[in-house]
Amino acid sequence: MKKTSDTFADILASRTSRRKVLAGAGSLAVTFAAGCGSGGSRSEDRSSLGFVAISHGLDDTHHVADGYAADILVSWGEPIFPSGSLFDPYAQNGRAQQQQFGANNDYIAYFPLGSDTVSADVSNPSDHGLLCVNHEHININMMFPSESRESASRGSSKAEVEAAMAAVGHSIIEVRRVNGRWRVEKGSAYTRRITATTPMVLTGPAAGDVRLKTPADPTGARVLGTFANCSGGVTPWGTILIAEENFREIFAGNPDALSGSAAGEAENHRRFEIGSSLEQYWHLFDDRFNIEVSPTEPNRFGWIVEIDPYDPRSTPRKRTALGRCQHENAAVAAEHDKFVVVYSGDDKKHECVYKFVSESRYDASNIEKNQNILDAGTLYVARFNDDGTGTWLPLVYGEEPLVPENGFRSQADVLIDLRLAARLLGATRMDRPEDIEISPVTCRTYIALTKNDDREATDAANPRIGNLWGHILELIPPGSDGDRDHAARDFEWQVFALAGDPTSDPEVRGVYHEHISDSGWLCNPDNLAFDPQGRLWVATDGFNDFGVHDGLWATETVGPDRARFRHFFGCPNGGELCGPAFTPDGRTLFVAVQHPGRSDGSTFEHPATRWPDFDPRIPPRSSVVAITKNDDGEIGS
Ligand code: FEO
Ligand code: CA
Ligand code: CA
């Protein structure tokens, strides 16, 4: 008899076999690990996209192409443990939120469990799995009633702050497709909430450094929590990587007020604009979020965090070898006997694109051996030359200019002050690097640059002054399509698409396939995903500002329909689209609608939409949507 959910003992018993399945089942490993070269076979004669595009629009609900169902799977506040209390927007607190799905869902990863959860039988891995979901932040004025906020002293009550700290981070839930529809298994032993107070460790070259020590943690290696978790990536050894992005919004205090030994952190904090745009009030109830009390606490955020979703008791690890910045994502290239490569963008205007290359080679035959492979290696930052070539510049302490004369006394300094190091090396300053993905078919790498209205001087990789629209670059490592060397020091690159209206003035217009349709053009590319066939899906964040809903577009990257985007999904007003994630068979697409109803003047009482409940008592709720095709075919085909 099939069991509905695993017990914890079952999980431990089957964990290793799941790992073997992940590593060994060729196409699965490709799907989940951005391995490349063995994705679906592609016809290059014509587009394989078969859906009829939806229109640009903007209203209070979501839209998907005809022939598809887009069902709400789980929303902020929904209890995900059997003991969880029902969502009450007027009585939120940390204890309840700990048992509920978090706020502002962002990155999504799907990990298969198989139809029989105990034997790790993966005959049906696309109908039963774990959904790992980031919760990026909270929108304080839409999350809590104004009345309770106004009555609370100095901006937020303790209950609100505790609710907020429990609403961020990450959720792991077990999901199953039954009779065509997805549901959450609330009794699952895998279910987990990771929040701003979950114990985790710092590992790698910076762990234990004096600049990571705090009054509460003299080891410099133990930290409470993760937040600002934006996009991420998965590894072929069965873990998820989540990126800590806008951590600066949590920290209060004035860098100029730091004195004595703490004064050395002032410039570091200024580089992150800490204290300049406070959006939360956590420091009122926990001193570690006040840099004037705990000046090194921000150094413990801005990392890539690795989590084992198959082991609900595992300790998340902040991998310092991958550097500290406003990490947007982590795109992994890993093939047997090759070095592991992780691409990540630093999402801020004029910041850079990074790549980590492991010291050890990935061993697909014994994946437990790779568990700490991200702790040793070389971090690089990209320089895009105007002639279409590029170079990865190593961020290595002791190599000019990363030497004591420039303020670096160890590799820990290079990693903590990554932006400073990148600047000294002459890395290219980009138009806000957002998501990065690797094609499973060609092995080329795609980088979404979302926008940069402050750009005054252009270069070939950031070619428009005052870039309001964003663009997508295609990075081409040495080799041939299907077999490219992501660890190499050199690369070639080209513009894949310039976003924006293709009918605008020549100097600002969007540039795509010459026959782009009326709804095929887009603005502000953010999250990227490849489907199993190697088609690129682009989600947007900011098209709302142009009077068009944010949403999802799909395109071929090869063949005659390259960069001919087709509009598939539209968000409710105020929402951006995050986390596109396909099941291995490509028949389900999970997307995360983030902050629906957020627009100028929106509040808890008066949001721009009440999606998805449309209940006057319920504020709009970020939700994961499961998209399937009515004929159960592959999404997009
Ligand atoms: Fe959280 Fe850069 O998007
Ligand atoms: Ca993003
Ligand atoms: Ca992505």
XYZ file of C-alpha atoms and ligand atoms in Angstrom:
642
model
C 0.000 0.000 0.000
C 1.314 3.422 -0.875
C 1.966 5.777 1.982
C 0.800 9.337 1.868
C 3.885 10.771 3.486
C 7.190 9.627 4.873
C 8.018 9.301 8.502
C 11.356 10.720 9.521
C 12.842 7.218 9.711
C 11.680 6.578 6.163
C 13.385 9.744 5.043
C 16.706 8.747 6.518
C 16.399 5.283 5.022
C 15.754 6.523 1.538
C 17.897 9.641 1.476
C 20.951 8.013 -0.016
C 19.016 6.196 -2.684
C 17.364 9.448 -3.694
C 20.768 11.008 -4.072
C 21.851 8.131 -6.287
C 18.765 8.621 -8.378
C 19.453 12.330 -8.711
C 23.030 11.788 -9.690
C 22.662 8.724 -11.838
C 19.510 9.130 -13.860
C 20.988 11.039 -16.758
C 18.051 13.138 -17.842
C 17.007 13.837 -14.282
C 20.427 15.065 -13.379
C 20.354 17.304 -16.409
C 17.007 18.750 -15.531
C 17.863 19.531 -11.966
C 21.467 20.463 -12.126
C 21.740 22.630 -15.193
C 24.042 20.014 -16.559
C 24.307 20.641 -20.234
C 24.680 18.930 -23.505
C 22.110 16.203 -23.102
C 18.830 18.078 -22.972
C 15.943 17.250 -25.281
C 16.642 16.942 -28.964
C 15.711 20.106 -30.740
C 14.546 20.859 -34.208
C 16.236 23.998 -35.376
C 13.933 24.427 -38.341
C 11.064 26.078 -36.541
C 9.789 27.003 -33.132
C 8.480 24.169 -31.020
C 6.361 26.594 -29.008
C 2.753 25.790 -29.727
C 0.611 28.000 -27.511
C -1.300 31.052 -28.641
C 0.178 34.120 -26.973
C -1.857 36.119 -24.483
C -2.071 39.893 -24.779
C -0.357 42.597 -22.826
C -2.834 43.756 -20.190
C -3.209 44.885 -16.602
C -6.048 43.927 -14.315
C -6.695 42.377 -10.926
C -6.140 38.722 -11.770
C -3.755 36.342 -13.489
C -3.918 35.130 -17.075
C -2.530 32.065 -18.798
C -2.560 30.928 -22.410
C -5.672 29.124 -23.659
C -5.605 25.391 -23.084
C -3.858 25.628 -19.732
C -4.991 25.542 -16.110
C -3.293 27.827 -13.588
C -4.313 26.694 -10.096
C -3.349 28.300 -6.810
C -1.269 25.708 -4.942
C -0.301 27.507 -1.752
C -0.469 31.089 -0.503
C 1.223 33.175 2.158
C -0.268 32.321 5.570
C -1.556 28.883 4.626
C -0.730 26.349 7.358
C 1.759 23.798 6.010
C 2.035 21.704 9.184
C -0.935 19.746 10.556
C -0.761 21.825 13.726
C -0.694 25.150 11.895
C -3.403 27.659 12.645
C -5.560 29.133 9.945
C -4.420 32.445 8.514
C -5.880 35.411 10.364
C -4.615 38.669 8.867
C -5.776 40.584 11.943
C -3.954 38.450 14.496
C -0.599 37.577 12.992
C 2.268 36.515 15.193
C 5.536 34.648 14.923
C 4.267 31.403 16.399
C 1.487 31.086 13.838
C 3.677 32.188 10.934
C 6.320 29.581 11.797
C 3.742 26.954 10.857
C 2.528 28.735 7.746
C 3.767 29.314 4.216
C 5.947 32.434 4.148
C 5.451 35.772 2.419
C 6.534 36.980 -1.019
C 7.394 33.652 -2.608
C 10.325 33.957 -4.997
C 12.615 31.167 -6.271
C 11.100 27.689 -6.639
C 12.951 24.391 -7.023
C 11.289 21.023 -7.544
C 12.979 17.864 -6.229
C 11.437 14.492 -7.140
C 10.316 11.966 -4.590
C 8.777 9.381 -6.885
C 5.409 7.717 -6.640
C 6.477 5.473 -3.789
C 8.152 7.675 -1.224
C 9.905 4.864 0.595
C 11.622 2.948 -2.166
C 12.716 6.038 -4.059
C 11.024 4.595 -7.102
C 11.146 7.455 -9.553
C 8.833 5.961 -12.125
C 6.664 8.991 -11.625
C 9.027 11.686 -10.360
C 7.084 14.487 -11.971
C 3.914 13.891 -9.975
C 5.386 13.836 -6.510
C 8.167 15.919 -5.081
C 9.446 18.566 -2.775
C 8.832 22.175 -3.566
C 11.509 24.445 -2.130
C 10.400 28.070 -2.105
C 12.190 31.269 -1.112
C 10.370 34.007 0.794
C 12.158 37.183 -0.127
C 10.786 39.903 2.132
C 7.620 41.393 3.534
C 5.672 44.462 2.448
C 4.986 45.896 5.860
C 2.177 48.261 4.908
C 0.323 45.533 3.042
C 0.988 42.723 5.490
C -0.400 44.361 8.626
C -3.535 46.441 9.233
C -2.764 50.166 9.443
C -4.568 50.464 12.745
C -2.316 47.969 14.471
C 0.737 49.585 12.941
C -0.246 53.080 14.044
C -0.980 51.971 17.574
C 2.384 50.246 17.838
C 5.182 52.390 19.150
C 7.820 53.581 16.682
C 6.501 51.804 13.631
C 6.056 48.137 14.496
C 4.932 46.021 17.398
C 6.901 43.062 18.713
C 4.239 40.683 17.408
C 4.576 42.186 13.941
C 8.344 41.915 13.956
C 8.180 38.311 15.110
C 5.637 37.573 12.395
C 7.877 39.257 9.822
C 10.973 37.321 10.944
C 9.002 34.093 10.623
C 7.547 35.060 7.221
C 10.900 35.299 5.392
C 13.455 32.643 4.513
C 12.392 29.419 2.904
C 9.679 26.762 2.866
C 10.068 23.101 1.972
C 6.784 21.337 1.276
C 5.847 17.972 -0.163
C 3.537 18.182 -3.155
C 1.699 15.527 -5.100
C -0.393 15.497 -8.246
C -3.581 13.514 -7.827
C -6.136 13.230 -10.617
C -4.349 15.969 -12.471
C -4.329 18.492 -9.639
C -1.508 19.390 -7.299
C -1.913 19.456 -3.547
C 0.292 20.077 -0.511
C 0.907 17.103 1.819
C 0.625 18.801 5.174
C 1.528 15.702 7.143
C 4.874 15.303 5.421
C 7.988 14.791 7.553
C 9.908 16.832 4.975
C 7.957 20.010 5.709
C 10.225 22.722 6.961
C 10.261 26.444 7.550
C 13.617 28.182 7.576
C 13.382 31.732 8.893
C 15.367 34.699 10.196
C 16.050 32.789 13.409
C 16.967 29.294 12.132
C 20.450 28.217 13.318
C 22.933 27.842 10.472
C 26.665 27.794 9.978
C 29.183 29.762 7.942
C 31.664 27.573 6.069
C 34.587 28.137 3.718
C 37.483 30.603 3.742
C 35.768 33.425 5.665
C 34.204 31.248 8.389
C 35.592 32.142 11.792
C 37.142 35.367 10.570
C 37.214 38.175 13.112
C 34.902 40.221 10.873
C 32.223 37.531 11.202
C 32.394 37.386 14.990
C 29.744 39.144 17.030
C 29.057 39.571 20.745
C 26.594 36.687 20.457
C 28.865 34.480 18.331
C 32.554 34.490 19.300
C 33.180 31.661 16.801
C 32.295 33.744 13.739
C 30.814 30.578 12.282
C 27.331 30.275 13.733
C 24.568 32.580 12.613
C 20.852 32.815 13.139
C 18.749 32.894 10.049
C 18.605 33.872 6.445
C 16.465 36.506 4.771
C 16.180 38.493 1.553
C 16.222 35.133 -0.243
C 15.689 35.916 -3.878
C 16.504 33.385 -6.566
C 18.697 30.313 -6.271
C 19.767 27.101 -7.925
C 19.960 23.366 -7.436
C 22.963 21.076 -7.316
C 23.170 17.554 -8.748
C 24.075 16.259 -5.295
C 20.521 17.015 -4.187
C 20.774 20.354 -2.415
C 19.387 23.803 -3.047
C 21.356 27.047 -3.120
C 19.483 30.181 -2.077
C 20.763 33.719 -2.513
C 20.690 36.425 0.150
C 19.964 39.613 -1.796
C 18.604 42.812 -0.189
C 19.754 42.021 3.360
C 20.681 45.677 3.819
C 17.000 46.628 4.211
C 16.907 44.890 7.574
C 19.819 46.707 9.233
C 19.430 50.006 11.075
C 22.065 52.452 12.226
C 24.434 54.989 10.734
C 27.822 53.825 9.407
C 29.219 57.279 10.175
C 28.504 56.672 13.860
C 30.844 53.682 14.063
C 34.005 54.337 16.036
C 36.995 52.472 17.418
C 37.524 49.023 15.946
C 34.048 49.144 14.388
C 34.959 52.160 12.237
C 36.691 49.806 9.828
C 33.275 48.456 8.800
C 31.827 51.867 7.933
C 32.898 51.871 4.281
C 31.743 48.268 3.880
C 28.280 49.164 5.201
C 28.125 52.271 3.037
C 28.775 50.148 -0.042
C 25.541 48.330 0.788
C 23.778 51.589 1.701
C 22.999 50.118 5.100
C 20.903 52.444 7.212
C 19.753 54.505 4.231
C 16.501 52.770 3.361
C 15.233 51.051 6.462
C 12.114 49.086 5.615
C 11.717 46.973 8.744
C 11.866 47.557 12.476
C 13.581 44.408 13.624
C 16.327 46.397 15.405
C 13.770 47.677 17.915
C 13.481 44.185 19.344
C 16.823 42.581 18.470
C 20.090 44.528 18.778
C 21.879 42.419 16.214
C 20.047 44.344 13.519
C 21.481 47.667 14.718
C 24.974 48.159 13.290
C 25.812 50.658 16.023
C 25.434 47.832 18.546
C 26.499 44.854 16.413
C 28.684 46.308 13.635
C 29.724 42.962 12.131
C 26.294 41.307 11.987
C 25.634 42.458 8.370
C 28.820 40.621 7.325
C 26.995 37.398 8.147
C 24.443 38.029 5.385
C 24.782 38.409 1.629
C 25.981 34.836 1.074
C 24.802 31.794 -0.866
C 23.134 29.336 1.523
C 23.105 25.590 0.821
C 20.208 23.512 2.171
C 19.561 19.768 1.976
C 15.805 19.487 1.437
C 15.918 15.696 1.769
C 17.093 15.971 5.381
C 14.726 18.161 7.399
C 17.151 18.180 10.330
C 20.150 19.351 8.333
C 21.843 22.641 9.180
C 21.863 25.208 6.363
C 25.375 26.299 5.350
C 26.408 29.750 4.196
C 29.140 29.067 1.646
C 31.544 31.985 2.004
C 33.788 30.845 -0.870
C 31.110 32.189 -3.231
C 31.547 35.722 -1.895
C 29.312 38.286 -0.287
C 27.149 40.707 -2.220
C 23.471 41.116 -3.026
C 23.396 37.665 -4.563
C 20.490 37.235 -6.918
C 20.908 33.565 -7.786
C 23.192 30.559 -8.098
C 23.306 28.735 -11.444
C 25.221 25.457 -11.235
C 27.165 23.657 -13.961
C 28.346 20.256 -12.780
C 29.379 17.267 -14.830
C 31.215 14.160 -13.728
C 34.956 14.647 -13.304
C 34.756 18.357 -14.077
C 35.003 21.326 -11.762
C 31.727 22.640 -10.369
C 30.882 26.144 -11.556
C 28.350 28.456 -9.901
C 27.339 31.704 -11.612
C 25.789 34.502 -9.565
C 24.816 38.109 -10.139
C 25.053 40.993 -7.683
C 21.700 42.714 -8.129
C 22.401 46.380 -7.813
C 22.951 49.110 -10.358
C 26.551 49.037 -11.640
C 27.395 45.774 -9.901
C 28.944 42.661 -11.375
C 28.601 39.041 -12.455
C 30.559 36.359 -10.579
C 31.567 32.759 -11.098
C 32.913 30.241 -8.582
C 35.009 27.293 -9.799
C 35.573 24.451 -7.347
C 39.016 23.166 -6.424
C 37.813 19.540 -6.598
C 36.134 17.742 -9.446
C 32.522 16.667 -9.199
C 32.127 12.946 -8.564
C 28.785 11.752 -9.864
C 29.533 8.185 -8.788
C 29.664 9.088 -5.105
C 27.660 12.216 -4.601
C 28.080 12.309 -0.833
C 31.702 13.182 -1.619
C 30.540 16.498 -3.087
C 28.684 17.739 -0.056
C 31.286 20.395 0.784
C 32.681 20.963 -2.681
C 31.584 24.606 -2.592
C 33.919 25.389 0.297
C 37.147 25.502 -1.709
C 37.780 27.027 -5.095
C 38.371 30.249 -6.957
C 35.904 33.074 -7.298
C 36.006 35.197 -10.449
C 34.329 38.378 -11.641
C 33.469 39.066 -15.276
C 34.971 41.647 -17.575
C 33.011 42.014 -20.810
C 35.193 43.440 -23.558
C 33.571 45.557 -26.253
C 34.757 43.197 -28.986
C 32.523 40.362 -27.769
C 35.187 38.575 -25.788
C 35.341 38.402 -22.011
C 37.623 37.434 -19.178
C 37.021 35.989 -15.728
C 39.236 37.871 -13.286
C 40.320 35.828 -10.227
C 39.493 37.256 -6.812
C 42.496 35.887 -4.979
C 44.106 37.454 -1.939
C 47.767 38.272 -2.397
C 47.510 38.717 -6.166
C 47.637 42.361 -7.220
C 45.646 44.459 -6.531
C 44.063 42.412 -3.706
C 46.943 43.051 -1.318
C 47.421 44.723 2.091
C 48.246 48.105 0.525
C 44.673 48.161 -0.755
C 43.141 47.139 2.547
C 42.989 43.344 2.135
C 44.663 41.207 4.773
C 43.189 37.808 3.891
C 40.927 35.932 1.502
C 38.168 36.571 4.032
C 38.509 40.301 3.327
C 38.302 39.671 -0.414
C 35.106 37.664 0.052
C 33.460 40.035 2.541
C 34.438 43.156 0.553
C 33.723 41.535 -2.789
C 32.452 44.684 -4.480
C 35.604 46.589 -3.577
C 37.766 43.753 -4.913
C 35.771 43.587 -8.157
C 36.130 47.325 -8.624
C 39.917 47.202 -8.162
C 40.197 44.385 -10.708
C 38.380 46.413 -13.349
C 35.317 44.193 -13.650
C 32.465 45.389 -15.853
C 29.752 47.227 -13.972
C 26.408 45.965 -15.175
C 22.756 47.085 -15.420
C 21.608 45.138 -12.328
C 22.428 41.457 -12.867
C 19.388 39.369 -11.997
C 18.937 35.701 -12.757
C 21.438 33.543 -14.639
C 20.649 30.188 -16.256
C 22.527 27.661 -18.358
C 20.852 26.089 -21.396
C 20.580 22.322 -20.967
C 20.952 21.968 -24.724
C 23.641 24.400 -25.871
C 25.405 24.963 -22.527
C 25.384 28.707 -23.192
C 24.722 30.932 -20.186
C 22.049 33.635 -20.084
C 22.164 36.686 -17.841
C 19.157 38.920 -17.189
C 20.060 42.570 -16.643
C 16.871 44.074 -15.366
C 17.488 47.833 -15.759
C 19.680 50.745 -14.708
C 18.167 54.185 -15.018
C 21.412 55.645 -13.631
C 23.545 54.463 -16.519
C 25.357 57.436 -18.024
C 28.318 55.854 -19.813
C 27.660 52.830 -21.963
C 29.766 49.853 -22.927
C 28.941 47.096 -25.383
C 27.475 44.832 -22.676
C 25.368 47.655 -21.196
C 24.627 49.590 -24.333
C 21.850 52.025 -23.413
C 22.006 55.237 -21.400
C 19.316 55.446 -18.714
C 18.377 51.814 -19.299
C 14.761 51.601 -18.112
C 13.992 48.345 -19.900
C 16.782 45.868 -19.279
C 18.379 43.286 -21.555
C 19.568 39.689 -21.748
C 23.141 38.688 -22.504
C 24.268 35.353 -23.885
C 27.605 34.195 -22.527
C 29.388 31.571 -24.612
C 32.115 29.539 -22.866
C 34.785 27.878 -25.047
C 33.757 24.671 -26.820
C 30.897 23.796 -29.085
C 27.175 23.826 -28.366
C 26.395 20.911 -26.112
C 29.930 20.768 -24.736
C 31.175 24.034 -23.280
C 33.820 24.655 -20.641
C 32.243 26.736 -17.893
C 35.448 26.651 -15.842
C 37.477 28.409 -18.550
C 38.991 31.836 -17.943
C 37.807 33.293 -21.250
C 34.451 33.504 -22.936
C 32.601 35.159 -25.762
C 29.335 36.961 -25.376
C 26.604 38.719 -27.305
C 23.371 40.557 -26.661
C 20.484 38.091 -26.833
C 17.747 40.725 -26.628
C 17.320 44.356 -25.677
C 14.022 44.657 -23.812
C 11.556 47.480 -24.343
C 9.103 48.501 -27.030
C 10.500 47.560 -30.448
C 8.626 50.453 -32.037
C 10.244 53.160 -29.895
C 12.934 55.566 -31.060
C 15.998 53.784 -32.451
C 18.311 54.662 -29.575
C 16.031 53.188 -26.910
C 13.904 50.596 -28.673
C 13.796 46.938 -27.874
C 15.609 44.566 -30.203
C 14.369 40.992 -30.663
C 13.575 38.642 -33.506
C 12.466 40.791 -36.439
C 8.929 39.369 -36.305
C 8.264 39.887 -32.625
C 4.520 40.050 -31.991
C 2.530 42.830 -30.333
C 2.644 41.032 -26.986
C 6.011 39.360 -27.539
C 8.072 42.275 -26.330
C 8.720 42.734 -22.634
C 10.419 44.952 -20.091
C 12.665 44.264 -17.083
C 13.725 40.629 -17.434
C 14.389 39.128 -14.010
C 13.938 35.400 -13.373
C 14.985 32.896 -16.032
C 14.320 29.200 -16.455
C 14.905 26.558 -19.098
C 12.337 23.881 -19.788
C 13.520 20.315 -20.440
C 13.591 21.011 -24.187
C 15.944 23.932 -23.733
C 13.510 26.753 -24.357
C 14.153 29.894 -22.333
C 11.402 31.286 -20.109
C 11.761 34.878 -18.955
C 9.838 36.400 -16.057
C 9.624 40.158 -15.606
C 9.695 42.584 -12.702
C 8.830 46.158 -13.596
C 6.674 45.963 -16.724
C 3.902 47.118 -14.340
C 5.589 50.531 -14.349
C 4.853 50.751 -18.071
C 1.168 49.895 -17.601
C 1.519 46.235 -18.566
C 1.298 43.274 -16.215
C 4.479 41.464 -15.320
C 4.527 37.857 -16.356
C 6.216 35.121 -18.328
C 7.474 34.878 -21.900
C 9.036 31.897 -23.694
C 11.469 31.784 -26.590
C 13.794 29.562 -28.505
C 17.481 30.383 -28.095
C 18.521 28.591 -31.290
C 17.119 28.364 -34.790
C 15.086 30.819 -36.834
C 12.843 31.752 -33.913
C 15.665 32.775 -31.626
C 14.611 35.715 -29.410
C 11.050 35.563 -30.742
C 9.353 35.775 -27.362
C 5.803 34.604 -26.848
C 3.697 35.797 -23.897
C 2.405 32.924 -21.737
C 1.334 34.192 -18.308
C 0.322 37.547 -16.838
C 0.310 38.567 -13.157
C -2.404 40.366 -11.259
C -1.835 44.092 -10.887
C 1.182 44.944 -8.745
C 2.673 41.450 -8.782
C 5.960 40.360 -10.286
C 6.616 36.832 -11.463
C 9.269 34.671 -9.839
C 10.474 31.122 -9.628
C 9.500 29.457 -12.873
C 10.286 25.786 -12.241
C 9.420 22.792 -14.401
C 8.901 19.210 -13.343
C 11.342 16.828 -15.058
C 8.730 15.830 -17.645
C 7.959 19.461 -18.481
C 4.255 18.878 -17.849
C 3.934 21.131 -14.828
C 5.279 24.629 -14.469
C 5.279 26.167 -11.000
C 5.420 29.954 -10.832
C 5.479 32.331 -7.868
C 3.318 35.440 -8.045
C 5.055 37.855 -5.686
C 3.539 40.909 -3.971
C 0.224 41.071 -5.881
C -1.514 44.382 -5.291
C 1.656 46.327 -4.564
C 1.541 49.677 -6.306
C 1.775 53.320 -5.295
C -0.589 53.990 -2.409
C -1.531 50.352 -1.833
C -2.156 49.423 1.794
C -3.545 46.484 3.730
C -6.976 48.128 3.595
C -6.738 49.398 0.028
C -4.591 47.105 -2.115
C -4.520 47.309 -5.901
C -6.040 43.809 -5.978
C -7.160 41.204 -3.466
C -5.832 38.333 -5.591
C -6.176 35.402 -5.179
C -8.939 35.287 -2.500
C -10.892 38.389 -3.545
C -12.240 38.477 0.008
C -12.642 41.951 1.542
C -11.178 40.668 4.820
C -8.105 39.097 3.236
C -5.188 41.121 1.859
C -3.600 40.054 -1.425
C -1.407 37.019 -0.920
C 1.686 35.939 -2.771
C 1.041 32.434 -4.077
C 2.585 29.554 -5.940
C 0.582 28.689 -9.051
C 0.724 25.234 -10.657
C 0.286 25.413 -14.423
C -0.666 22.319 -16.396
C -1.886 21.762 -19.926
C -5.446 20.597 -20.335
C -4.321 17.726 -22.585
C -1.525 16.957 -20.095
C 1.127 17.729 -22.683
C 4.388 19.538 -22.190
C 4.092 23.141 -21.145
C 4.626 25.462 -24.074
C 4.563 22.850 -26.828
Fe 15.049 39.810 -5.652
Fe 16.911 41.023 -7.743
O 15.315 40.287 -7.405
Ca 14.763 38.675 -8.859
Ca 16.143 30.981 -12.468
